[in-house]
XYZ file of C-alpha atoms in Angstrom:
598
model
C -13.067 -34.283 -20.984
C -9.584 -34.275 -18.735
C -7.184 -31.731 -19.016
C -4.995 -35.170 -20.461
C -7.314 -35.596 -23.538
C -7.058 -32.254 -24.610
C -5.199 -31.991 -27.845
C -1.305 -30.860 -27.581
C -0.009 -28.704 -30.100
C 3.002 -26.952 -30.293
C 0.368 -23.707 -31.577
C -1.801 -24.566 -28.984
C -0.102 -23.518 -25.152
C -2.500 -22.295 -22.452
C -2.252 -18.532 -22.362
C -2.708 -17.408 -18.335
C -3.193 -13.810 -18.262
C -2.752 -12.085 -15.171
C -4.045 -8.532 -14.946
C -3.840 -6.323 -12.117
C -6.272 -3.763 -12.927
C -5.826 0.144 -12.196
C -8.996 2.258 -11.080
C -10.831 5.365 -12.540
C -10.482 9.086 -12.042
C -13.010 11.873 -11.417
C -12.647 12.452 -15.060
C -13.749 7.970 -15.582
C -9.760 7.537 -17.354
C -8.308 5.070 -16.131
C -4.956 6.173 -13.825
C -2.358 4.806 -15.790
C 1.316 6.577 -15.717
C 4.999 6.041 -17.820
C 6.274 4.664 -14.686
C 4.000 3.662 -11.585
C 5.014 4.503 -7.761
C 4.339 1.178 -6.132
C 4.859 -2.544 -7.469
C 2.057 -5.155 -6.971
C 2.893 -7.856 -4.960
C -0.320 -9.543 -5.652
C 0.639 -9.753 -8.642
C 4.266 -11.066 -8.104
C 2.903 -13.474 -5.740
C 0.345 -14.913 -8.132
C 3.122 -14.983 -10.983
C 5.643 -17.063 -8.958
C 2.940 -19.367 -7.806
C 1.558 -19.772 -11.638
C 5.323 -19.962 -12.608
C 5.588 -23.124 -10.181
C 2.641 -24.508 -11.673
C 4.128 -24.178 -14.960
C 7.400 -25.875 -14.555
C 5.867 -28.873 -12.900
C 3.193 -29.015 -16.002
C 0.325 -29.229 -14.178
C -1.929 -29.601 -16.926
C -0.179 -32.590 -18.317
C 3.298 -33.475 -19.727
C 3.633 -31.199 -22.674
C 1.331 -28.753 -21.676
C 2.909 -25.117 -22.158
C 1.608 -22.493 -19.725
C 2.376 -19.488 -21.327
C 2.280 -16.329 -19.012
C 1.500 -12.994 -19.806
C 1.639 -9.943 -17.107
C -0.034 -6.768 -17.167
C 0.116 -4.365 -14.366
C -2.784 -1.686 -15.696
C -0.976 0.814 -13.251
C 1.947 1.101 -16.019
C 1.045 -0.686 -19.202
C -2.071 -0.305 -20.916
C -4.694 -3.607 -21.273
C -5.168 -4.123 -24.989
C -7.453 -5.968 -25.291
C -8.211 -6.683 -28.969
C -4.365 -7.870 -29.238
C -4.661 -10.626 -25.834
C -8.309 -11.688 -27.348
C -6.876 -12.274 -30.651
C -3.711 -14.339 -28.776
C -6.065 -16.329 -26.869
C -8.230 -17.300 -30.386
C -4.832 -17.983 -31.881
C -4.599 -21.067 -29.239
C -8.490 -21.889 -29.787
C -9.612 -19.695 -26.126
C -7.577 -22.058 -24.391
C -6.633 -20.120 -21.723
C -7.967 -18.016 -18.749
C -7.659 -14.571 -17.663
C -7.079 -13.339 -14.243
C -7.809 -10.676 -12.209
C -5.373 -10.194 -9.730
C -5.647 -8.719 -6.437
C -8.749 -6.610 -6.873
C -9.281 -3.856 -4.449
C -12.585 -2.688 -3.902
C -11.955 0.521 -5.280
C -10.613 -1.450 -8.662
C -13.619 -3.969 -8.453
C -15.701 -1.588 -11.331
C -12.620 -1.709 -13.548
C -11.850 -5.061 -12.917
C -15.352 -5.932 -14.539
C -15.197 -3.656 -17.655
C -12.042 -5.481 -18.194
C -13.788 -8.828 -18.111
C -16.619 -8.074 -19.834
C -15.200 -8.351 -23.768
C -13.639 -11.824 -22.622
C -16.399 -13.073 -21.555
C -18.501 -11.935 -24.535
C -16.063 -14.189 -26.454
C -16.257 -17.329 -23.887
C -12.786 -16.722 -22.435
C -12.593 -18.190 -18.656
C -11.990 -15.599 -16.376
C -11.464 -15.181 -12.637
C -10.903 -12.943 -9.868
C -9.671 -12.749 -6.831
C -8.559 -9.855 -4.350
C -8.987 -8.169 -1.326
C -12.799 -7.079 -2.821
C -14.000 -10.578 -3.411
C -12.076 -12.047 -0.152
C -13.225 -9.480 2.097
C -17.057 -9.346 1.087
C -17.139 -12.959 1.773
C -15.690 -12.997 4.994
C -17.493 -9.950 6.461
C -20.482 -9.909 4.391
C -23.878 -12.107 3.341
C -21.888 -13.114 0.261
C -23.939 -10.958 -1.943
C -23.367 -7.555 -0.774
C -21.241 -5.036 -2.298
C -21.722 -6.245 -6.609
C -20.727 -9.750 -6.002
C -23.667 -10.605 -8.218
C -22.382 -8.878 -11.054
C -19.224 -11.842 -11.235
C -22.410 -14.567 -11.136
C -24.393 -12.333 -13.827
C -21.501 -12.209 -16.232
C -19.844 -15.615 -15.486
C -16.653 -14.773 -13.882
C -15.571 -17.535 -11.415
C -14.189 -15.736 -7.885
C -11.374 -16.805 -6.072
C -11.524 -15.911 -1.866
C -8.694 -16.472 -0.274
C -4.682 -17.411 -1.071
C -4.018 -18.834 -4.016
C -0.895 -21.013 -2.537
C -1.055 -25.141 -3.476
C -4.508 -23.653 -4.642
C -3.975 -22.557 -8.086
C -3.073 -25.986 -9.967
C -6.523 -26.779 -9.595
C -8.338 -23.343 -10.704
C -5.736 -23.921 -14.152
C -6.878 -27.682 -14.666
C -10.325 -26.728 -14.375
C -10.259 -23.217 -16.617
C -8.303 -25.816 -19.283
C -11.030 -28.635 -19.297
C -13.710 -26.081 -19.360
C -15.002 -26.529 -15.761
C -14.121 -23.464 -13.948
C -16.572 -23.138 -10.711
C -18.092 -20.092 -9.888
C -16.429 -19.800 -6.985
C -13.224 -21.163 -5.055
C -13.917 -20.373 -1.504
C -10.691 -20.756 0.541
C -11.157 -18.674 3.169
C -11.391 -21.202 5.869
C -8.491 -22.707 5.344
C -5.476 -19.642 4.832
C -2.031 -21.614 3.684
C 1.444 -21.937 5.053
C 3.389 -19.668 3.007
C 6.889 -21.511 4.799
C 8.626 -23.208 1.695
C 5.599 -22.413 -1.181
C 6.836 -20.691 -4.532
C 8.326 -16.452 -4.161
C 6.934 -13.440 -5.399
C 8.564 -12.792 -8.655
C 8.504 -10.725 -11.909
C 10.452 -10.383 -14.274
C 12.145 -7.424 -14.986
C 10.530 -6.210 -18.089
C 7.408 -5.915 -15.259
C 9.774 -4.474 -12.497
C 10.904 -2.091 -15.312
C 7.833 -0.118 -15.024
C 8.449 0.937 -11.686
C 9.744 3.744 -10.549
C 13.323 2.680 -8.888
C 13.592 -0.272 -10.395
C 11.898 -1.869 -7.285
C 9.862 -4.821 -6.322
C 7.677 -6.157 -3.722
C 7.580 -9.571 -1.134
C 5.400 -10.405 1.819
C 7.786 -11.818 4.725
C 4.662 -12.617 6.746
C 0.963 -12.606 6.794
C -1.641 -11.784 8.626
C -2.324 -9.125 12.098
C -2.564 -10.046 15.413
C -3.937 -6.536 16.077
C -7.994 -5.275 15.157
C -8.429 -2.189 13.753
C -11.571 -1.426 12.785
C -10.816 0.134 9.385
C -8.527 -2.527 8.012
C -9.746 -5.020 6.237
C -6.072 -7.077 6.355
C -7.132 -9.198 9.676
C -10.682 -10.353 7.843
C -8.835 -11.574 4.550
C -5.193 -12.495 5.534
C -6.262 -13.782 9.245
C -5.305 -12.710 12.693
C -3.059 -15.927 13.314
C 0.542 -14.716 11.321
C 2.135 -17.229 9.073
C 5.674 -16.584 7.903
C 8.446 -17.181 4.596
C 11.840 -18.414 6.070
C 14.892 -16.791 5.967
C 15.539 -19.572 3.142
C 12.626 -18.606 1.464
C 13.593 -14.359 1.655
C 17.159 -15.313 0.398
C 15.858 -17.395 -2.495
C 13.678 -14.564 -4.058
C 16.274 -11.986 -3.231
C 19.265 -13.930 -5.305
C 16.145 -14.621 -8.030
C 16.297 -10.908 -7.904
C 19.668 -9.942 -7.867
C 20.145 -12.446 -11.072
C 18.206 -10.155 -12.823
C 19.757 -6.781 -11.511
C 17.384 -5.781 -8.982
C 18.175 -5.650 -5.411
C 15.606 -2.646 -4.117
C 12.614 -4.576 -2.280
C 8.954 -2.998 -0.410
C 8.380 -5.504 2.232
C 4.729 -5.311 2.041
C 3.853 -7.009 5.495
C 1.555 -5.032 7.242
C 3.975 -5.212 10.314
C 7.229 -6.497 9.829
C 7.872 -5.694 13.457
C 5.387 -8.438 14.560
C 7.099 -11.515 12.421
C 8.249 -13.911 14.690
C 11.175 -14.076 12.379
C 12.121 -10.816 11.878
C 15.646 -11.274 13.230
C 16.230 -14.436 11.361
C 15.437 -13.014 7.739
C 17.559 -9.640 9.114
C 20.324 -12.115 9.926
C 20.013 -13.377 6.593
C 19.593 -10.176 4.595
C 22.892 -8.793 6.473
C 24.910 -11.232 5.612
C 23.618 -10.935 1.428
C 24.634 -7.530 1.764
C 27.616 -7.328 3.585
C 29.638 -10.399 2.708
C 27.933 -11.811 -0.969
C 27.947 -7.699 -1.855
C 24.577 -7.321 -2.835
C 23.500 -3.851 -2.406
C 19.530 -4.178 -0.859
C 17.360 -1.623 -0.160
C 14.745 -2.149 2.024
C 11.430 -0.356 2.692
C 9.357 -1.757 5.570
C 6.279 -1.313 7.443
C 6.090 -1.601 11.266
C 3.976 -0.477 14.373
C 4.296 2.228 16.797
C 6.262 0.108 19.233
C 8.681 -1.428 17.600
C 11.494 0.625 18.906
C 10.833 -1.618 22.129
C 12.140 -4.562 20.464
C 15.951 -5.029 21.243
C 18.539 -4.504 17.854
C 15.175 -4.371 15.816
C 15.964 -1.165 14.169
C 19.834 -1.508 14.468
C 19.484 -4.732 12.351
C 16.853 -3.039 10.144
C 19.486 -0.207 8.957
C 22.081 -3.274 8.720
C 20.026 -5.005 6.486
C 19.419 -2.254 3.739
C 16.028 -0.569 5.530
C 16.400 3.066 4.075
C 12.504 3.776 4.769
C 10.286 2.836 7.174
C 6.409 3.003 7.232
C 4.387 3.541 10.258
C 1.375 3.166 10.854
C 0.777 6.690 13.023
C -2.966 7.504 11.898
C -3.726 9.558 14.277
C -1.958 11.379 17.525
C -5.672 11.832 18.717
C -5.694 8.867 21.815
C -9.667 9.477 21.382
C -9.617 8.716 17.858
C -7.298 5.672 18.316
C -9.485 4.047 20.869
C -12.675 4.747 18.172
C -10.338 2.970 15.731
C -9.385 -0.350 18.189
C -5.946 1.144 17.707
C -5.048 0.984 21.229
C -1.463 -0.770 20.575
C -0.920 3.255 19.385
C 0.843 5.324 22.528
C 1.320 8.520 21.805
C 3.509 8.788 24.508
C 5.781 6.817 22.725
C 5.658 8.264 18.910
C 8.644 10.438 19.757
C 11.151 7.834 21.461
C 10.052 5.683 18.402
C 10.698 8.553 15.571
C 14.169 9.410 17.217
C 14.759 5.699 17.073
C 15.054 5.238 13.446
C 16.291 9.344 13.098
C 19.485 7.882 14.959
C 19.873 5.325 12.526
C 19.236 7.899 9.074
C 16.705 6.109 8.377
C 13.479 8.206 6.796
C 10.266 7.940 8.163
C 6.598 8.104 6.431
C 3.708 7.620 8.363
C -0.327 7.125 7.481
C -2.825 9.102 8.841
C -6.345 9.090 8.776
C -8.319 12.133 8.373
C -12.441 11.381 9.633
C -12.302 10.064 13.338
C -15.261 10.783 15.042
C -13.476 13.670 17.126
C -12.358 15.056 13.958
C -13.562 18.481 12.664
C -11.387 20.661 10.370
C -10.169 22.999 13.207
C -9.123 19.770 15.270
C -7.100 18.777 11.856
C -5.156 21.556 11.212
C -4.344 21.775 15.202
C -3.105 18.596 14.917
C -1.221 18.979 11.397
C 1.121 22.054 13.512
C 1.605 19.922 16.010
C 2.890 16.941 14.191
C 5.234 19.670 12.567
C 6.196 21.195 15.519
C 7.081 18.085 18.145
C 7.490 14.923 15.952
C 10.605 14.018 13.829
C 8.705 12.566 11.205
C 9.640 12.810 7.117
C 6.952 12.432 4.959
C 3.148 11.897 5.915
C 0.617 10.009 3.776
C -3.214 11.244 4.795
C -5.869 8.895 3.821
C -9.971 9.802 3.989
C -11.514 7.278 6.885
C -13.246 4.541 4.648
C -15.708 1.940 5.179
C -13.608 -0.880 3.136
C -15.665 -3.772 2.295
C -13.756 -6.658 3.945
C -13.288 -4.594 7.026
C -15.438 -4.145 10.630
C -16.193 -0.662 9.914
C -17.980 -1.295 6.547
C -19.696 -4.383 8.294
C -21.153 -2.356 10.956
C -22.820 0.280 8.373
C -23.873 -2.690 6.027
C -25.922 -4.398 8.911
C -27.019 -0.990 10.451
C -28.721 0.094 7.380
C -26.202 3.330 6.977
C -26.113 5.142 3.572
C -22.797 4.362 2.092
C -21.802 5.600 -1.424
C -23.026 3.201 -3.943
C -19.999 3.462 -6.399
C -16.856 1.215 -5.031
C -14.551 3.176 -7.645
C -14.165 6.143 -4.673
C -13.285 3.568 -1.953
C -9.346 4.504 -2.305
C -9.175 6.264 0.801
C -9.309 9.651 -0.468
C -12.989 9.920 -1.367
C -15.570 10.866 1.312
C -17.849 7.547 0.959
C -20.097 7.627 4.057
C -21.696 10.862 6.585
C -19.126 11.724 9.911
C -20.687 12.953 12.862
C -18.761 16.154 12.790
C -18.376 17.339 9.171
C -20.299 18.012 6.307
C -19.188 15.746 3.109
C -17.853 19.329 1.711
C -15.859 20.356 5.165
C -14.491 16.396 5.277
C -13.195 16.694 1.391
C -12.227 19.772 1.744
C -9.594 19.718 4.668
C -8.606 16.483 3.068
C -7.420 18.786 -0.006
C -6.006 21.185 2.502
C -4.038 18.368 4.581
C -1.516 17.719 2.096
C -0.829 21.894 1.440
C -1.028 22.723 5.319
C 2.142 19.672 5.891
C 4.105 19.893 2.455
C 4.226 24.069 2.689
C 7.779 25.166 1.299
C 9.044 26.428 4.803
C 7.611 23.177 6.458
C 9.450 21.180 3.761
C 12.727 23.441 4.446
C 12.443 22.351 7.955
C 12.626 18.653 7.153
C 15.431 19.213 4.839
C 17.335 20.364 7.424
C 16.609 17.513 10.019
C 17.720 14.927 7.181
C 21.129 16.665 7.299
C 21.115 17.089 10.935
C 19.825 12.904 11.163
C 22.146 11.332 7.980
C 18.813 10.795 6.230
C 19.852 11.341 2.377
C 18.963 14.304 0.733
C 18.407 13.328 -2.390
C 16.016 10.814 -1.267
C 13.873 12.644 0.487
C 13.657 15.679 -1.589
C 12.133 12.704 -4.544
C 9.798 11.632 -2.086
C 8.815 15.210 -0.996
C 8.275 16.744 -4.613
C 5.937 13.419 -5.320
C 3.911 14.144 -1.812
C 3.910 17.636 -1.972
C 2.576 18.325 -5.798
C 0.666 14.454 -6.292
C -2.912 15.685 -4.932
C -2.923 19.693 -6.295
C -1.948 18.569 -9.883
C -3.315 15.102 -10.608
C -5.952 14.821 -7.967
C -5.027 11.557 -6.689
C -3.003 9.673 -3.927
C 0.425 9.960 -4.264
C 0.358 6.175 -3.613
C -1.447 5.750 -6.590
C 0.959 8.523 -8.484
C 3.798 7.642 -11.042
C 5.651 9.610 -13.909
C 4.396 10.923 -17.221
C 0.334 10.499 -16.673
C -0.885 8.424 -19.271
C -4.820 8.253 -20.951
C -6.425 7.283 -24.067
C -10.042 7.975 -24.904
C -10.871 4.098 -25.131
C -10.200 4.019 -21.478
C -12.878 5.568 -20.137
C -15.887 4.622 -17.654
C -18.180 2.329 -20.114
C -21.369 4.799 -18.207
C -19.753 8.583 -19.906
C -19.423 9.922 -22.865
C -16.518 8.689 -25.329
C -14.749 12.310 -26.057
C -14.061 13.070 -29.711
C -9.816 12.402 -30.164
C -10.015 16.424 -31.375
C -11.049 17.199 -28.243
C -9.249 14.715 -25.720
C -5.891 14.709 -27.410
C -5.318 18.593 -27.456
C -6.461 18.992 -23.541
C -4.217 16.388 -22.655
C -1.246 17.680 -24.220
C -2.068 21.360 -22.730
C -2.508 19.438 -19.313
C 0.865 17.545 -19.131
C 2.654 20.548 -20.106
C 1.384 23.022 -17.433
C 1.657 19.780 -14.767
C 5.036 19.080 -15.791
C 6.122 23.164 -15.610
C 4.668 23.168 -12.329
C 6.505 20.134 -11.220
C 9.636 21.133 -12.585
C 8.812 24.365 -10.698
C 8.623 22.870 -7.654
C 11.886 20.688 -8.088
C 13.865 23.482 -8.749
C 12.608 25.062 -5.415
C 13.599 21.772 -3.188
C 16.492 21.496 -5.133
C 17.724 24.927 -4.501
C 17.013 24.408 -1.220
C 18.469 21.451 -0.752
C 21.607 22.525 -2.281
C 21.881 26.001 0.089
C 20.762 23.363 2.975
C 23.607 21.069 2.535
C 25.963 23.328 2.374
C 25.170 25.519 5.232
C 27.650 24.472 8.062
C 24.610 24.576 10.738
C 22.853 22.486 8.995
C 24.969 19.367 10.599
C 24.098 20.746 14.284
C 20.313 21.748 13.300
C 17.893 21.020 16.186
C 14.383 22.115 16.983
C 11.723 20.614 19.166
C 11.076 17.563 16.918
C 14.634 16.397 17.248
C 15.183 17.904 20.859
C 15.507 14.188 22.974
C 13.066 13.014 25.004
C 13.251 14.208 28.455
C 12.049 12.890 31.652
C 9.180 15.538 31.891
C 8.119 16.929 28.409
C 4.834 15.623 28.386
C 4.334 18.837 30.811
C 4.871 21.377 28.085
C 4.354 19.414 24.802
C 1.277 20.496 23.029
C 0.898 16.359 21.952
C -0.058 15.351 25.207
C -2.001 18.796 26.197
C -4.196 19.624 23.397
C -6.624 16.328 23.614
C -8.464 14.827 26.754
C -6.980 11.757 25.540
C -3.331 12.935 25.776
C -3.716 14.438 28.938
C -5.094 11.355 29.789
C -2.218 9.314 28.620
C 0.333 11.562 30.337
C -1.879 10.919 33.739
C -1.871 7.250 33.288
C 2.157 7.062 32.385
C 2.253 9.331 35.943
C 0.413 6.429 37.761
C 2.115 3.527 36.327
C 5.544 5.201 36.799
C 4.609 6.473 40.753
C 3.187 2.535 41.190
C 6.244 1.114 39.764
C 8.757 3.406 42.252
C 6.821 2.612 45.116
C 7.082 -0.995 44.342
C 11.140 -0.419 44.231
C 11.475 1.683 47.382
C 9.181 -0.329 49.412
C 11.288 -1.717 52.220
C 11.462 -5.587 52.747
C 9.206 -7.545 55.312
């Protein structure tokens, strides 16, 4: 049977759910919040592309595709009410899983498992099922569990791909798996991330998300982005940036995370700039832009000029380490140390506030090495806000490959592969020591005179204060009272005793409902404790007349022989190395200049 004999009802649309599921806690709830921190743009990619393949009625003329959205991060998955919607229209439908990390690969299949018991199609796709594919024996890592249970997997981008995974789900033919891999799409021209605003509601900010670009040229070891997405970039035109931003604005939203991994490395950077100036500062719409970028991207002429021009008000950057030893471990070599401070100053000139990842596990690490390196960042580097992640063997990338086909011991449950769970032995620390200065990381950076400091370098540097004392209070109180990322953080903290791990004990609703109330009270004091603090200081901060001229070693300007006296570059063999090797180049290059004409 065609998708074209199917009967067509007016009762009987095809209901495409797309769910992007959340992951477990210690505790097995699912992490859930009010209002979630970050918008999915897997999941705003997937609904304009599904959106597309509804208005040209891909399943035939008549065909409704009726589109339901569920970000698990923010709104709960009920799934008695979509199974009862989908029998309403005879199963004809299909539900997706959306840009499943590895980490959200165990959730993602309780969440299948009831529609499959009642013959619902159901796919997924993701970074999980991508990855383990490209890097791995296509087995490895619970891919079986999809084949046991039915659940056709998607591998790749779902671009000019997805009108055929709906035709098939509709006629009842859904393959086991689409394998795309191969053959990554142009993105130039294809249908915009989108949500609606009802979706974009459940964010905090009001924000949403777009990928400008895909793909790295660069190959760290620990990222699995170069194995799924490719190493050869494809980009969205200006046209195509505009288009999604005025789709935006219609709707009243105008704050954007531009989720490529480095912005700094699309070819078209300035051209989508160009265009996002000119939407802000003749058509009046008033963007705000967070991006992510490399170490080096201050050496790019007018790159962060045009960045503050075009609404950037934070920048990620992708420090992870200031260890040149643990950098070359990583194949981060593009990393110079000696440049991290010319590059912070960069975008400190411009206001602009800066958060950085780094990665706690290197081989050279040990908890002394840590904390040495924690004071130092404090002491020498302008940065705002820090984001410290637990070195993880992700499926998908070349660090889990090397384990898998070395034989190492690597923890069997992918719901503590979310970069803040110790999943594998280091070389240096005990699983204890490794967890425990993770803990410690986050205490040692945000303490309250640290987070004093950086209040007054925002009002030295026009970074605003209000901003960054939000971003602080999330960063500094995210780990000690919920126990997870702050990426992964939100508002109000949300559970319900049917959303626990399928494997532990259901709790009795006199027992569950009671804690949690006692629990979200003493957070929330504590919170509100630590907002009055910043705010306080903030307050005293702004006003304080020295504040304006503020300067410490961190802001102090780079000078022509710091890396003498700079505990950055002496600390490490690999600094000091560094520093040597900037000596040479720099003695080569004046000996070149002064040598006299034959």
């Amino acid at each position: 049977m065609t998708v074209q004999d199917l009967p067509k009802t007016a009762e009987r649309n095809f209901q495409l759910i797309l769910i992007k599921p959340s992951h477990y806690d210690d505790d097995g709830y699912v992490i859930r919040w009010w209002r979630a921190m970050i918008p999915s743009n897997s999941l705003a990619a997937i609904y304009g592309i599904a959106s597309d393949c509804a208005e040209r009625e891909v399943l035939g003329p008549g065909v409704k595709i009726e589109i339901t959205v569920i970000d698990e991060t923010n709104t709960r998955v009920d799934t008695p009410a979509l199974l009862k919607r989908l029998a309403q229209h005879d199963n004809f439908g299909m539900v997706a899983l959306v840009g499943v990390q590895s980490n959200q690969y165990p959730r993602a299949l309780d969440i299948a498992r009831p529609f499959r018991k009642a013959g619902v199609p159901v796919s997924m796709g993701g970074f999980h099922v991508s990855g383990c594919l490209a890097m791995l024996d296509g087995k490895a890592v619970g891919l079986d569990a999809c084949r046991e249970m039915g659940i056709s997997m998607f591998a790749g981008e779902a671009e000019g791909r997805l009108d055929r995974v709906l035709q098939d789900a509709a006629s009842g033919q859904l393959e086991p798996l689409y394998n795309f891999m191969n053959d990554l799409p142009s993105i130039e021209g294809a249908a915009v991330p989108f949500l609606p605003k009802t979706n974009v509601a459940q964010t905090l900010g009001l924000s949403t998300s777009f990928d400008a670009g895909r793909g790295c040229p660069y190959q760290c070891s620990f990222c699995t982005i170069i194995n799924v997405q490719g190493r050869k970039s494809r980009f969205r035109s200006a046209d195509d940036v505009e288009k999604l931003v005025r789709m935006n604005w219609a709707q009243g939203i105008h704050k954007f995370f531009i989720t490529d991994d480095n912005f700094a490395r699309n070819r078209d950077w300035e051209a989508i700039f160009d265009r996002l100036i000119e939407l802000r500062e003749k058509d009046g719409i008033p963007l705000g832009l967070m991006i992510q970028v490399d170490t080096l991207c201050h050496k790019i002429p007018n790159f962060i000029e045009k960045s503050k021009r075009a609404g950037v008000t934070r920048v990620f950057i992708g420090l992870e380490n200031v260890n040149p030893d643990n950098l070359t471990a990583a194949k981060k070599n593009q990393n110079k140390i000696t440049e991290y401070r010319k590059m912070l100053l960069a975008w400190k000139a411009q206001g602009i506030m800066t958060l950085a990842g780094y990665i706690l596990g290197f081989p050279a690490d040990t908890p002394e090495t840590i904390r040495r390196d924690i004071a130092i960042i404090q002491h020498e580097l302008p940065l705002d806000v820090i984001e410290f992640f637990v070195l993880t063997p992700l499926p998908g990338s070349e660090d889990h490959q090397t384990l898998w086909k070395k034989g190492v011991e690597m923890d069997a449950d992918l719901n503590i592969y979310d970069v803040e769970h110790v999943c594998t032995a280091h070389p240096k620390m005990t699983k204890q020591e490794w967890e425990s200065i993770y803990q410690e990381a986050w205490s040692l950076y945000y303490s309250p005179e640290h987070m004093k400091t950086l209040l007054r370098r925002a009002v030295a540097t026009g970074v605003p204060l209000a901003s960054l004392v939000k971003v602080l209070v999330s960063f500094a109180t995210t780990v000690p009272l919920e126990n997870v990322h702050p990426l992964q953080s939100g508002l109000l903290r949300l559970k319900h005793p049917s959303e626990r791990r399928p494997d532990l004990p259901r709790e009795s609703a006199v027992i569950f409902w009671p804690r949690f109330v006692w629990e979200t009270v003493a957070k929330h004091l504590s919170l509100g404790a630590t907002i009055a603090k910043l705010a306080v200081s903030a307050f005293f901060i702004a006003r304080d007349k020295k504040s304006k001229t503020y300067m410490d070693q961190a802001l102090t300007p780079v000078g022509d022989h710091e890396d003498e006296t700079l505990e950055l570059f002496t600390k490490t063999a690999g600094g000091r190395a560094a520093v040597s090797h900037i000596h040479k180049v720099a003695e080569l290059t004046h000996a070149h200049k002064v040598r006299p004409a034959v």
